[in-house]
mmCIF file of C-alpha atoms in Angstrom:
data_model
loop_
_atom_site.group_PDB
_atom_site.id
_atom_site.type_symbol
_atom_site.label_atom_id
_atom_site.label_comp_id
_atom_site.label_asym_id
_atom_site.label_seq_id
_atom_site.Cartn_x
_atom_site.Cartn_y
_atom_site.Cartn_z
ATOM 1 C CA MET A 1 -6.754 14.766 2.590
ATOM 2 C CA ILE A 2 -7.991 11.535 1.140
ATOM 3 C CA ALA A 3 -5.550 8.695 0.853
ATOM 4 C CA ALA A 4 -5.982 5.769 -1.487
ATOM 5 C CA GLN A 5 -3.859 2.853 -0.454
ATOM 6 C CA GLY A 6 -2.869 -0.425 -1.935
ATOM 7 C CA PHE A 7 -3.708 -0.247 -5.617
ATOM 8 C CA GLY A 8 -1.420 -2.993 -6.754
ATOM 9 C CA ARG A 9 -1.914 -5.528 -9.486
ATOM 10 C CA GLY A 10 -3.455 -8.669 -8.022
ATOM 11 C CA SER A 11 -3.671 -7.250 -4.515
ATOM 12 C CA THR A 12 -6.572 -5.972 -2.497
ATOM 13 C CA GLY A 13 -6.887 -2.192 -2.655
ATOM 14 C CA VAL A 14 -7.649 -0.147 0.441
ATOM 15 C CA LEU A 15 -9.120 3.309 -0.164
ATOM 16 C CA MET A 16 -9.092 5.562 2.896
ATOM 17 C CA ILE A 17 -11.449 8.534 2.660
ATOM 18 C CA ILE A 18 -10.362 10.646 5.603
ATOM 19 C CA SER A 19 -10.040 14.433 5.530
ATOM 20 C CA ASP A 20 -8.167 14.916 8.804
ATOM 21 C CA ASP A 21 -4.427 15.121 8.094
ATOM 22 C CA PHE A 22 -3.632 13.928 11.638
ATOM 23 C CA ASP A 23 -5.780 10.793 11.207
ATOM 24 C CA VAL A 24 -4.174 10.063 7.833
ATOM 25 C CA GLY A 25 -0.689 10.552 9.284
ATOM 26 C CA SER A 26 -1.446 8.346 12.292
ATOM 27 C CA LEU A 27 -2.812 5.559 10.105
ATOM 28 C CA ARG A 28 0.175 5.807 7.742
ATOM 29 C CA GLN A 29 2.522 5.525 10.719
ATOM 30 C CA SER A 30 0.640 2.476 12.025
ATOM 31 C CA LEU A 31 0.759 0.883 8.551
ATOM 32 C CA ALA A 32 4.518 1.442 8.400
ATOM 33 C CA GLU A 33 5.060 0.103 11.926
ATOM 34 C CA ASP A 34 3.109 -3.032 11.003
ATOM 35 C CA GLY A 35 5.271 -3.509 7.916
ATOM 36 C CA ILE A 36 2.387 -2.960 5.499
ATOM 37 C CA ARG A 37 3.497 -1.211 2.337
ATOM 38 C CA PHE A 38 0.686 0.336 0.312
ATOM 39 C CA ARG A 39 0.997 2.876 -2.448
ATOM 40 C CA VAL A 40 -0.620 6.107 -1.243
ATOM 41 C CA GLU A 41 -2.569 8.491 -3.471
ATOM 42 C CA CYS A 42 -4.134 11.702 -2.196
ATOM 43 C CA PHE A 43 -7.267 13.428 -3.480
ATOM 44 C CA ASP A 44 -8.831 16.821 -2.808
ATOM 45 C CA ASP A 45 -12.233 15.383 -1.946
ATOM 46 C CA ALA A 46 -14.322 12.237 -1.875
ATOM 47 C CA ALA A 47 -15.834 12.924 -5.300
ATOM 48 C CA ASN A 48 -12.342 12.966 -6.852
ATOM 49 C CA ALA A 49 -11.458 9.676 -5.156
ATOM 50 C CA ILE A 50 -14.593 7.989 -6.504
ATOM 51 C CA ASP A 51 -14.107 9.578 -9.939
ATOM 52 C CA HIS A 52 -10.565 8.176 -9.965
ATOM 53 C CA LEU A 53 -11.919 4.701 -9.255
ATOM 54 C CA LYS A 54 -14.711 4.966 -11.813
ATOM 55 C CA HIS A 55 -12.348 6.057 -14.575
ATOM 56 C CA ARG A 56 -9.304 3.971 -13.676
ATOM 57 C CA ASN A 57 -7.386 2.182 -16.396
ATOM 58 C CA PHE A 58 -6.197 -0.602 -14.109
ATOM 59 C CA GLU A 59 -7.866 -3.522 -12.418
ATOM 60 C CA ILE A 60 -8.031 -4.196 -8.714
ATOM 61 C CA ALA A 61 -7.884 -7.974 -8.979
ATOM 62 C CA GLY A 62 -7.974 -8.593 -5.240
ATOM 63 C CA GLY A 63 -11.013 -6.412 -4.610
ATOM 64 C CA LEU A 64 -11.424 -3.095 -2.836
ATOM 65 C CA VAL A 65 -11.966 -2.190 0.810
ATOM 66 C CA ILE A 66 -13.070 1.412 1.417
ATOM 67 C CA LEU A 67 -12.437 2.929 4.855
ATOM 68 C CA LEU A 68 -14.750 5.945 5.097
ATOM 69 C CA ASP A 69 -14.557 8.489 7.924
ATOM 70 C CA LEU A 70 -18.101 9.730 8.551
ATOM 71 C CA ASP A 71 -16.728 12.605 10.652
ATOM 72 C CA SER A 72 -14.743 13.965 7.731
ATOM 73 C CA ALA A 73 -15.035 17.673 7.037
ATOM 74 C CA LEU A 74 -15.919 16.739 3.461
ATOM 75 C CA GLY A 75 -19.441 15.697 4.454
ATOM 76 C CA GLY A 76 -22.069 14.008 2.312
ATOM 77 C CA HIS A 77 -20.844 10.505 3.024
ATOM 78 C CA GLU A 78 -24.290 8.961 3.055
ATOM 79 C CA ASP A 79 -24.578 10.121 -0.570
ATOM 80 C CA LEU A 80 -21.111 8.741 -1.271
ATOM 81 C CA VAL A 81 -22.048 5.283 0.007
ATOM 82 C CA ALA A 82 -25.218 5.384 -2.125
ATOM 83 C CA GLU A 83 -23.129 6.407 -5.173
ATOM 84 C CA ILE A 84 -20.730 3.505 -4.650
ATOM 85 C CA ARG A 85 -23.620 1.078 -4.227
ATOM 86 C CA LYS A 86 -25.227 2.284 -7.514
ATOM 87 C CA ASP A 87 -22.054 1.864 -9.574
ATOM 88 C CA ARG A 88 -21.934 -1.345 -11.620
ATOM 89 C CA TRP A 89 -18.373 -2.225 -10.534
ATOM 90 C CA LEU A 90 -17.752 -0.295 -7.328
ATOM 91 C CA CYS A 91 -20.829 -1.878 -5.716
ATOM 92 C CA ARG A 92 -18.630 -4.948 -5.184
ATOM 93 C CA SER A 93 -16.450 -2.968 -2.774
ATOM 94 C CA VAL A 94 -16.428 -3.606 0.948
ATOM 95 C CA ILE A 95 -17.161 -0.413 2.879
ATOM 96 C CA LEU A 96 -16.059 0.023 6.484
ATOM 97 C CA VAL A 97 -17.139 3.283 8.096
ATOM 98 C CA MET A 98 -15.685 4.927 11.155
ATOM 99 C CA SER A 99 -16.916 7.701 13.395
ATOM 100 C CA ALA A 100 -16.326 9.079 16.866
ATOM 101 C CA SER A 101 -20.076 8.681 17.382
ATOM 102 C CA GLY A 102 -21.477 5.546 18.949
ATOM 103 C CA ASP A 103 -25.033 6.782 18.352
ATOM 104 C CA ARG A 104 -27.307 3.781 17.657
ATOM 105 C CA GLY A 105 -29.296 5.690 15.025
ATOM 106 C CA ARG A 106 -26.143 6.545 13.103
ATOM 107 C CA ILE A 107 -24.848 2.984 13.377
ATOM 108 C CA ASN A 108 -28.165 1.565 12.144
ATOM 109 C CA ALA A 109 -28.283 4.070 9.261
ATOM 110 C CA ALA A 110 -24.813 2.955 8.156
ATOM 111 C CA TYR A 111 -25.769 -0.719 8.220
ATOM 112 C CA ASP A 112 -28.976 0.125 6.318
ATOM 113 C CA GLN A 113 -26.619 1.113 3.472
ATOM 114 C CA ASN A 114 -24.984 -2.323 3.575
ATOM 115 C CA VAL A 115 -21.657 -1.314 5.068
ATOM 116 C CA ALA A 116 -19.537 -4.235 6.238
ATOM 117 C CA GLY A 117 -18.625 -2.657 9.556
ATOM 118 C CA TYR A 118 -19.012 0.421 11.759
ATOM 119 C CA ILE A 119 -15.903 1.324 13.735
ATOM 120 C CA VAL A 120 -16.158 3.723 16.680
ATOM 121 C CA LYS A 121 -12.824 5.507 16.541
ATOM 122 C CA HIS A 122 -10.685 6.527 19.460
ATOM 123 C CA ALA A 123 -7.758 8.938 19.201
ATOM 124 C CA THR A 124 -5.170 6.485 20.472
ATOM 125 C CA GLU A 125 -2.167 4.807 18.930
ATOM 126 C CA GLU A 126 -3.502 1.428 20.076
ATOM 127 C CA HIS A 127 -6.784 2.020 18.214
ATOM 128 C CA ASN A 128 -4.900 2.812 14.991
ATOM 129 C CA GLN A 129 -2.779 -0.313 15.399
ATOM 130 C CA ASN A 130 -5.938 -2.397 15.892
ATOM 131 C CA LEU A 131 -7.498 -0.825 12.796
ATOM 132 C CA VAL A 132 -4.409 -1.590 10.712
ATOM 133 C CA ARG A 133 -4.393 -5.197 11.937
ATOM 134 C CA LEU A 134 -8.093 -5.466 11.084
ATOM 135 C CA LEU A 135 -7.457 -4.247 7.523
ATOM 136 C CA ARG A 136 -4.414 -6.493 7.104
ATOM 137 C CA ASP A 137 -6.141 -9.594 8.442
ATOM 138 C CA TYR A 138 -9.423 -8.901 6.642
ATOM 139 C CA CYS A 139 -7.629 -8.550 3.305
ATOM 140 C CA ALA A 140 -5.615 -11.714 3.998
ATOM 141 C CA VAL A 141 -8.565 -13.905 4.996
ATOM 142 C CA VAL A 142 -11.591 -12.718 2.996
ATOM 143 C CA THR A 143 -11.882 -13.438 -0.729
ATOM 144 C CA LEU A 144 -13.262 -10.353 -2.439
ATOM 145 C CA SER A 145 -14.650 -9.800 -5.898
ATOM 146 C CA GLY A 146 -12.114 -8.037 -8.109
ATOM 147 C CA LEU A 147 -12.825 -4.800 -9.936
ATOM 148 C CA PRO A 148 -12.001 -5.121 -13.646
ATOM 149 C CA ARG A 149 -10.254 -2.527 -15.757
ATOM 150 C CA ARG A 150 -12.731 0.067 -17.030
#
């Protein structure tokens, strides 16, 4: 399951590309507990999520933060980051990646693709709450480039 969150006029969008239903459910619960209300859209795979963004008929005035799970069963995420970076409009997106792996080579490879952050995930409620606070605070503090209507 891939969940796209927060596509609201004038607000920052948060696109979560996570295939594990448990992870999606846990993050949704943490969002709700924190009082964050995002619209949720689900996609079959990462390509559909990116296609949706490329062919959208709405703007994301507040910019876009993409949370990408590198451990996703969907695979091919290095290609996905490269695809986003090549796109004329999506290249303005902030990409945060997460993985259970703390391998230095994998972390360096992610930063070589200009991701904004590498999050080593832990299967705890506290970790999800910290991640939600990070997204909330990041979107509240950082001024992002908007993505115009296509």
